[in-house]
């Protein structure tokens, strides 16, 4: 039986969605795995998340320290190295914090490291089989990871089915006293909120999201007409913002906004993990792309191989005719 630790990221007292996805990932490593959640932070927010996680995980390790109030990979690494066994198998979300925390953690623990895992195919002895994506999702790579001396692995959010309504009745174990010296060279100063844009894409149930496939700034009007017909809002991928065709506040992704719509229309978007990382809440994804091998089709609920510049006006007209 493999003992697995899941590091739980959270913000404002709410665990990130990946916290609900670690149990399915752990099961794909080892059906009989024993899974422990680890939460670090400070005060009431930490206690709230630890309590929530005890409904999902059999055991929750809590590390409470003022210096952990803001998630800083350098400090969390120190705490985890002191609290976890040297050969721990640790799952971390492949998000901004995870990418900061995980590589150094594996170095400090002297364990294997694998990033951006989208699937596991079981463990045989100490050899774990995993699937990663590379080259922006264009290639799936099958790797083996020797976990005999432990492993730190980042999991791409959205790759494993979330737990639904569990009540594990788990216990919270306070290991704050074992965290050791948490001094750091990097200090948290302040949170600078992004400037509010002309529209708030995070509030819309339906997003018509355009990518590089829109080809020209003038064509954005075509997407806007579709959005108007669908009572939706236009969002976009990063190249559209880089080209200054739309405001930064419309960008979906790890360096843009996190959105939770019910329907996500991905128009001429390839489906990079940086883009998909900003889409939460399991929306119904409609992808239109003229390349049948575009990675977005792997996650889309409905995939249409078509030129968006032909597709969008037709759909707008069909909706208006309803
Ligand atoms: C640190 C970092 C952070 C990043 N953060 C973000 C982020 O927050 N958000 C984000 O989006 N990206 C982000 N990126 C960029 C990301 O890696 C991708 O480059 C980007 O998401 C690609 O955008 P795209 O899908 O629009 O363009 P492309 O990858 O170029 O894809 C365009 C797609 O359109 C299709 N297409 C072209 N013409 C048509 C047509 N007429 N009809 C139909 N389909 C067509 C093509 O087949 C292709 O699949 C980040 C990158 C880094 C390094």
Short mmCIF file of C-alpha atoms and ligand atoms in Angstrom, two decimals:
data_model
loop_
_atom_site.label_atom_id
_atom_site.label_comp_id
_atom_site.label_asym_id
_atom_site.label_seq_id
_atom_site.Cartn_x
_atom_site.Cartn_y
_atom_site.Cartn_z
CA UNK A 1 0.00 0.00 0.00
CA UNK A 2 1.43 3.38 -1.01
CA UNK A 3 1.23 6.24 1.49
CA UNK A 4 0.54 9.44 -0.46
CA UNK A 5 0.49 13.05 0.74
CA UNK A 6 -1.55 15.70 -1.11
CA UNK A 7 -0.52 19.33 -0.62
CA UNK A 8 -3.73 21.40 -0.57
CA UNK A 9 -3.57 24.90 -2.10
CA UNK A 10 -6.22 27.39 -0.94
CA UNK A 11 -7.19 31.02 -1.19
CA UNK A 12 -9.37 33.09 1.16
CA UNK A 13 -10.33 30.01 3.17
CA UNK A 14 -11.41 27.87 0.17
CA UNK A 15 -9.42 24.96 -1.20
CA UNK A 16 -8.59 25.08 -4.91
CA UNK A 17 -10.48 22.59 -7.09
CA UNK A 18 -7.41 20.35 -7.46
CA UNK A 19 -7.85 19.39 -3.77
CA UNK A 20 -10.90 17.39 -4.85
CA UNK A 21 -8.96 15.77 -7.70
CA UNK A 22 -6.00 14.35 -5.71
CA UNK A 23 -8.01 11.35 -4.38
CA UNK A 24 -8.73 10.11 -7.93
CA UNK A 25 -5.07 10.63 -8.87
CA UNK A 26 -3.95 8.68 -5.78
CA UNK A 27 -6.31 5.82 -6.68
CA UNK A 28 -4.78 5.63 -10.14
CA UNK A 29 -1.35 5.33 -8.52
CA UNK A 30 -2.48 2.58 -6.16
CA UNK A 31 -6.10 1.51 -5.62
CA UNK A 32 -5.24 0.72 -1.98
CA UNK A 33 -3.28 3.95 -1.35
CA UNK A 34 -3.57 5.66 1.99
CA UNK A 35 -3.99 9.39 1.40
CA UNK A 36 -3.18 12.25 3.76
CA UNK A 37 -3.87 15.92 3.03
CA UNK A 38 -1.35 18.54 4.11
CA UNK A 39 -2.42 22.15 4.65
CA UNK A 40 -0.13 25.01 5.60
CA UNK A 41 -1.14 28.55 6.48
CA UNK A 42 -2.24 30.56 9.44
CA UNK A 43 -5.33 31.21 11.55
CA UNK A 44 -9.02 30.83 10.78
CA UNK A 45 -8.66 30.30 7.02
CA UNK A 46 -6.30 27.38 7.61
CA UNK A 47 -8.64 25.81 10.20
CA UNK A 48 -11.59 26.15 7.83
CA UNK A 49 -9.75 24.40 4.98
CA UNK A 50 -8.38 21.70 7.30
CA UNK A 51 -11.95 21.00 8.48
CA UNK A 52 -13.25 20.83 4.90
CA UNK A 53 -10.45 18.48 3.88
CA UNK A 54 -11.22 16.13 6.79
CA UNK A 55 -14.52 15.41 5.00
CA UNK A 56 -12.55 14.14 2.00
CA UNK A 57 -9.31 12.75 3.39
CA UNK A 58 -8.90 10.17 6.19
CA UNK A 59 -6.17 12.28 7.75
CA UNK A 60 -5.23 15.94 7.47
CA UNK A 61 -1.89 17.34 8.64
CA UNK A 62 -2.11 21.01 9.56
CA UNK A 63 0.91 23.31 9.90
CA UNK A 64 -0.01 26.70 11.35
CA UNK A 65 2.60 29.47 11.40
CA UNK A 66 2.39 33.24 10.84
CA UNK A 67 5.13 33.03 8.19
CA UNK A 68 2.97 30.58 6.21
CA UNK A 69 0.04 33.02 5.95
CA UNK A 70 1.05 33.91 2.39
CA UNK A 71 1.91 30.87 0.22
CA UNK A 72 5.66 31.12 -0.34
CA UNK A 73 7.25 27.98 -1.85
CA UNK A 74 10.53 28.59 -0.06
CA UNK A 75 8.94 28.50 3.41
CA UNK A 76 6.43 25.72 2.68
CA UNK A 77 9.31 23.54 1.43
CA UNK A 78 11.07 23.92 4.77
CA UNK A 79 7.95 23.03 6.75
CA UNK A 80 7.13 19.98 4.61
CA UNK A 81 10.71 18.69 4.73
CA UNK A 82 10.53 18.68 8.51
CA UNK A 83 7.06 17.17 8.83
CA UNK A 84 6.89 14.53 6.06
CA UNK A 85 8.84 11.27 6.01
CA UNK A 86 11.99 11.42 3.85
CA UNK A 87 10.58 8.92 1.33
CA UNK A 88 7.15 10.60 1.06
CA UNK A 89 5.20 10.45 -2.20
CA UNK A 90 3.77 13.97 -2.52
CA UNK A 91 1.15 15.30 -4.94
CA UNK A 92 1.10 19.05 -5.66
CA UNK A 93 -1.13 21.01 -8.07
CA UNK A 94 0.57 22.14 -11.28
CA UNK A 95 -0.32 25.77 -10.66
CA UNK A 96 1.73 28.88 -9.91
CA UNK A 97 2.35 27.86 -6.30
CA UNK A 98 2.99 24.21 -7.20
CA UNK A 99 5.56 25.14 -9.83
CA UNK A 100 7.32 27.29 -7.22
CA UNK A 101 7.13 24.69 -4.45
CA UNK A 102 7.58 21.26 -6.01
CA UNK A 103 10.97 21.16 -7.80
CA UNK A 104 12.89 22.49 -4.77
CA UNK A 105 10.92 20.22 -2.44
CA UNK A 106 12.03 17.14 -4.38
CA UNK A 107 15.66 18.37 -4.24
CA UNK A 108 15.44 18.93 -0.48
CA UNK A 109 13.85 15.51 0.06
CA UNK A 110 16.25 13.76 -2.32
CA UNK A 111 13.30 12.23 -4.16
CA UNK A 112 12.15 11.82 -7.77
CA UNK A 113 10.37 14.71 -9.51
CA UNK A 114 7.83 14.72 -12.32
CA UNK A 115 5.78 17.70 -13.44
CA UNK A 116 2.44 18.32 -15.13
CA UNK A 117 1.06 14.78 -14.88
CA UNK A 118 -2.30 14.16 -16.54
CA UNK A 119 -2.69 10.44 -15.78
CA UNK A 120 -1.23 7.55 -13.78
CA UNK A 121 -1.15 3.94 -14.91
CA UNK A 122 -0.43 2.19 -11.62
CA UNK A 123 2.61 1.27 -9.59
CA UNK A 124 4.56 -1.99 -9.87
CA UNK A 125 6.87 -2.37 -6.86
CA UNK A 126 8.52 1.04 -6.75
CA UNK A 127 8.05 1.84 -10.43
CA UNK A 128 5.18 4.21 -11.08
CA UNK A 129 3.87 4.80 -14.60
CA UNK A 130 2.62 8.30 -15.43
CA UNK A 131 1.53 10.29 -18.44
CA UNK A 132 2.66 13.89 -18.94
CA UNK A 133 1.97 16.36 -21.68
CA UNK A 134 4.71 18.27 -23.44
CA UNK A 135 5.06 20.87 -26.15
CA UNK A 136 1.94 22.70 -25.05
CA UNK A 137 -0.14 19.53 -25.01
CA UNK A 138 0.80 18.41 -28.53
CA UNK A 139 2.62 15.31 -27.24
CA UNK A 140 1.72 12.79 -24.50
CA UNK A 141 4.80 11.34 -22.84
CA UNK A 142 4.69 8.07 -20.90
CA UNK A 143 7.27 8.02 -18.12
CA UNK A 144 8.28 5.70 -15.30
CA UNK A 145 9.15 7.20 -11.91
CA UNK A 146 11.20 5.34 -9.31
CA UNK A 147 9.42 6.19 -6.06
CA UNK A 148 11.62 4.03 -3.79
CA UNK A 149 13.20 7.18 -2.29
CA UNK A 150 9.93 9.13 -2.50
CA UNK A 151 8.60 11.43 -5.22
CA UNK A 152 7.18 14.91 -5.68
CA UNK A 153 4.76 15.14 -8.59
CA UNK A 154 2.69 18.02 -9.88
CA UNK A 155 -0.79 17.20 -11.18
CA UNK A 156 -2.39 19.25 -13.91
CA UNK A 157 -5.65 20.66 -12.48
CA UNK A 158 -8.73 19.27 -14.21
CA UNK A 159 -7.09 15.98 -15.24
CA UNK A 160 -8.70 13.73 -12.61
CA UNK A 161 -12.38 13.44 -11.67
CA UNK A 162 -13.22 15.47 -8.56
CA UNK A 163 -14.60 13.80 -5.42
CA UNK A 164 -18.34 14.28 -5.22
CA UNK A 165 -19.96 14.75 -1.80
CA UNK A 166 -17.61 12.60 0.30
CA UNK A 167 -17.70 12.46 4.10
CA UNK A 168 -14.52 10.67 5.14
CA UNK A 169 -14.82 11.69 8.81
CA UNK A 170 -11.07 12.28 8.85
CA UNK A 171 -9.02 13.71 11.70
CA UNK A 172 -6.88 16.85 11.74
CA UNK A 173 -3.40 16.36 13.20
CA UNK A 174 -1.61 19.57 14.22
CA UNK A 175 2.08 19.30 13.39
CA UNK A 176 2.85 23.03 13.67
CA UNK A 177 5.38 22.28 16.43
CA UNK A 178 7.46 20.13 14.04
CA UNK A 179 7.77 22.72 11.26
CA UNK A 180 11.20 23.85 12.44
CA UNK A 181 13.01 27.01 11.31
CA UNK A 182 10.88 28.85 8.73
CA UNK A 183 13.19 31.79 8.05
CA UNK A 184 13.37 32.76 4.38
CA UNK A 185 15.28 35.00 2.02
CA UNK A 186 12.08 35.82 0.11
CA UNK A 187 9.50 37.96 1.93
CA UNK A 188 5.84 38.54 1.14
CA UNK A 189 5.09 42.26 0.78
CA UNK A 190 1.53 42.79 -0.46
CA UNK A 191 -1.17 41.52 -2.80
CA UNK A 192 -1.76 43.87 -5.74
CA UNK A 193 -5.20 43.20 -7.19
CA UNK A 194 -5.48 43.29 -10.99
CA UNK A 195 -7.11 46.43 -12.35
CA UNK A 196 -10.82 46.05 -13.08
CA UNK A 197 -11.49 45.94 -16.83
CA UNK A 198 -14.46 46.95 -18.93
CA UNK A 199 -16.27 43.64 -18.25
CA UNK A 200 -15.93 40.99 -15.58
CA UNK A 201 -15.50 37.68 -17.42
CA UNK A 202 -15.48 35.78 -14.12
CA UNK A 203 -19.20 36.50 -13.61
CA UNK A 204 -20.50 35.25 -16.97
CA UNK A 205 -22.18 31.83 -17.33
CA UNK A 206 -21.32 31.68 -21.03
CA UNK A 207 -17.99 32.77 -22.52
CA UNK A 208 -17.19 33.07 -26.20
CA UNK A 209 -13.43 32.84 -25.96
CA UNK A 210 -11.23 33.70 -28.91
CA UNK A 211 -7.66 32.66 -29.61
CA UNK A 212 -5.08 33.29 -32.28
CA UNK A 213 -7.45 31.61 -34.73
CA UNK A 214 -9.41 34.88 -34.88
CA UNK A 215 -6.57 35.97 -37.17
CA UNK A 216 -7.30 39.72 -37.25
CA UNK A 217 -8.49 42.39 -34.83
CA UNK A 218 -11.35 43.26 -37.17
CA UNK A 219 -12.77 39.74 -36.78
CA UNK A 220 -13.38 40.22 -33.04
CA UNK A 221 -16.67 41.82 -34.04
CA UNK A 222 -17.81 38.43 -35.35
CA UNK A 223 -17.16 36.89 -31.92
CA UNK A 224 -18.92 39.81 -30.21
CA UNK A 225 -22.01 39.25 -32.37
CA UNK A 226 -22.07 35.58 -31.39
CA UNK A 227 -21.62 36.53 -27.73
CA UNK A 228 -24.51 39.03 -27.99
CA UNK A 229 -26.75 36.37 -29.53
CA UNK A 230 -25.83 33.91 -26.75
CA UNK A 231 -26.07 36.56 -23.98
CA UNK A 232 -22.43 35.78 -23.37
CA UNK A 233 -19.23 37.73 -22.86
CA UNK A 234 -16.11 37.66 -25.04
CA UNK A 235 -12.94 36.39 -23.37
CA UNK A 236 -9.64 35.41 -24.97
CA UNK A 237 -6.28 33.67 -24.84
CA UNK A 238 -3.06 35.51 -24.13
CA UNK A 239 -1.88 36.21 -27.71
CA UNK A 240 -4.98 38.37 -28.19
CA UNK A 241 -3.99 40.49 -25.19
CA UNK A 242 -0.34 40.56 -26.27
CA UNK A 243 -1.51 41.93 -29.63
CA UNK A 244 -3.47 44.59 -27.67
CA UNK A 245 -6.71 43.56 -29.39
CA UNK A 246 -8.51 43.05 -26.05
CA UNK A 247 -7.87 44.15 -22.47
CA UNK A 248 -5.88 41.99 -20.08
CA UNK A 249 -9.02 41.61 -17.93
CA UNK A 250 -10.48 39.42 -20.73
CA UNK A 251 -7.59 36.92 -20.68
CA UNK A 252 -8.34 33.43 -19.36
CA UNK A 253 -5.45 31.43 -17.93
CA UNK A 254 -2.77 31.01 -15.34
CA UNK A 255 -1.48 34.54 -15.92
CA UNK A 256 -4.98 35.89 -16.56
CA UNK A 257 -8.38 35.36 -15.00
CA UNK A 258 -9.80 32.19 -13.49
CA UNK A 259 -13.31 31.65 -14.83
CA UNK A 260 -16.11 29.26 -13.87
CA UNK A 261 -18.71 29.51 -16.64
CA UNK A 262 -21.35 26.89 -17.41
CA UNK A 263 -20.46 26.94 -21.13
CA UNK A 264 -17.04 27.76 -22.59
CA UNK A 265 -16.88 28.33 -26.35
CA UNK A 266 -13.20 27.98 -27.32
CA UNK A 267 -12.92 29.57 -30.76
CA UNK A 268 -9.55 29.07 -32.46
CA UNK A 269 -7.79 28.25 -29.19
CA UNK A 270 -5.23 25.42 -29.19
CA UNK A 271 -5.74 24.46 -25.50
CA UNK A 272 -2.38 25.16 -23.85
CA UNK A 273 -2.23 24.20 -20.18
CA UNK A 274 -1.64 27.85 -19.29
CA UNK A 275 -4.97 28.70 -20.92
CA UNK A 276 -6.93 25.70 -19.64
CA UNK A 277 -5.53 26.31 -16.12
CA UNK A 278 -7.82 29.32 -15.89
CA UNK A 279 -11.00 27.32 -16.57
CA UNK A 280 -12.55 25.82 -13.44
CA UNK A 281 -15.82 24.27 -12.39
CA UNK A 282 -16.03 21.71 -15.19
CA UNK A 283 -17.96 23.77 -17.78
CA UNK A 284 -19.36 22.31 -20.99
CA UNK A 285 -16.55 23.08 -23.45
CA UNK A 286 -17.33 23.60 -27.11
CA UNK A 287 -14.14 23.79 -29.19
CA UNK A 288 -14.03 24.97 -32.78
CA UNK A 289 -10.68 24.62 -34.47
CA UNK A 290 -9.61 23.94 -38.02
CA UNK A 291 -6.85 21.60 -36.88
CA UNK A 292 -8.38 18.18 -35.97
CA UNK A 293 -5.29 17.42 -33.86
CA UNK A 294 -5.54 20.55 -31.70
CA UNK A 295 -5.05 19.57 -27.98
CA UNK A 296 -8.27 21.41 -27.02
CA UNK A 297 -10.24 18.52 -28.55
CA UNK A 298 -8.90 16.21 -25.80
CA UNK A 299 -10.79 18.18 -23.16
CA UNK A 300 -13.74 19.48 -25.18
CA UNK A 301 -17.23 18.07 -24.59
CA UNK A 302 -18.09 19.01 -28.16
CA UNK A 303 -15.39 19.39 -30.81
CA UNK A 304 -16.04 20.91 -34.23
CA UNK A 305 -13.39 20.94 -36.96
CA UNK A 306 -14.22 24.13 -38.80
CA UNK A 307 -12.95 27.60 -39.65
CA UNK A 308 -14.26 29.86 -36.86
CA UNK A 309 -14.68 32.74 -39.26
CA UNK A 310 -17.23 30.67 -41.16
CA UNK A 311 -18.69 28.93 -38.09
CA UNK A 312 -19.36 31.89 -35.80
CA UNK A 313 -21.56 33.96 -38.18
CA UNK A 314 -23.57 30.83 -39.05
CA UNK A 315 -24.17 30.00 -35.40
CA UNK A 316 -25.11 33.62 -34.67
CA UNK A 317 -27.64 33.55 -37.49
CA UNK A 318 -29.05 30.19 -36.35
CA UNK A 319 -29.52 31.48 -32.79
CA UNK A 320 -31.12 34.71 -33.99
CA UNK A 321 -33.55 32.65 -36.09
CA UNK A 322 -34.74 30.65 -33.09
C1 LIG B 1 4.33 31.80 -18.08
C2 LIG B 1 3.27 31.73 -19.15
C3 LIG B 1 1.98 32.08 -18.81
C4 LIG B 1 0.98 32.02 -19.78
N1 LIG B 1 -0.29 32.37 -19.43
C5 LIG B 1 -1.26 32.24 -20.34
C6 LIG B 1 -2.62 32.56 -19.98
O1 LIG B 1 -2.93 32.98 -18.87
N2 LIG B 1 -3.57 32.40 -20.93
C7 LIG B 1 -3.29 31.95 -22.19
O2 LIG B 1 -4.21 31.84 -23.00
N3 LIG B 1 -2.03 31.67 -22.54
C8 LIG B 1 -1.02 31.82 -21.66
N4 LIG B 1 0.26 31.56 -22.04
C9 LIG B 1 0.53 31.28 -23.47
C10 LIG B 1 0.25 29.83 -23.82
O3 LIG B 1 1.41 29.05 -23.62
C11 LIG B 1 -0.14 29.70 -25.30
O4 LIG B 1 0.87 30.26 -26.10
C12 LIG B 1 -1.46 30.39 -25.63
O5 LIG B 1 -2.48 29.97 -24.74
C13 LIG B 1 -1.87 30.04 -27.06
O6 LIG B 1 -2.99 30.79 -27.39
P1 LIG B 1 -3.92 30.31 -28.58
O7 LIG B 1 -4.49 28.97 -28.28
O8 LIG B 1 -4.87 31.42 -28.86
O9 LIG B 1 -2.91 30.28 -29.82
P2 LIG B 1 -2.28 29.07 -30.60
O10 LIG B 1 -1.65 28.10 -29.70
O11 LIG B 1 -1.47 29.66 -31.69
O12 LIG B 1 -3.54 28.34 -31.24
C14 LIG B 1 -4.35 28.90 -32.21
C15 LIG B 1 -5.32 27.81 -32.66
O13 LIG B 1 -6.22 28.35 -33.58
C16 LIG B 1 -6.42 27.41 -34.63
N5 LIG B 1 -6.86 28.20 -35.77
C17 LIG B 1 -6.14 29.08 -36.52
N6 LIG B 1 -6.91 29.69 -37.43
C18 LIG B 1 -8.16 29.18 -37.24
C19 LIG B 1 -9.42 29.41 -37.88
N7 LIG B 1 -9.57 30.33 -38.84
N8 LIG B 1 -10.48 28.70 -37.46
C20 LIG B 1 -10.36 27.77 -36.48
N9 LIG B 1 -9.19 27.52 -35.84
C21 LIG B 1 -8.13 28.23 -36.21
C22 LIG B 1 -5.11 26.70 -34.80
O14 LIG B 1 -5.31 25.42 -35.36
C23 LIG B 1 -4.63 26.63 -33.34
O15 LIG B 1 -5.03 25.44 -32.71
C24 LIG B 1 1.27 31.60 -21.09
C25 LIG B 1 2.58 31.23 -21.41
C26 LIG B 1 3.57 31.30 -20.45
C27 LIG B 1 4.95 30.89 -20.83
#
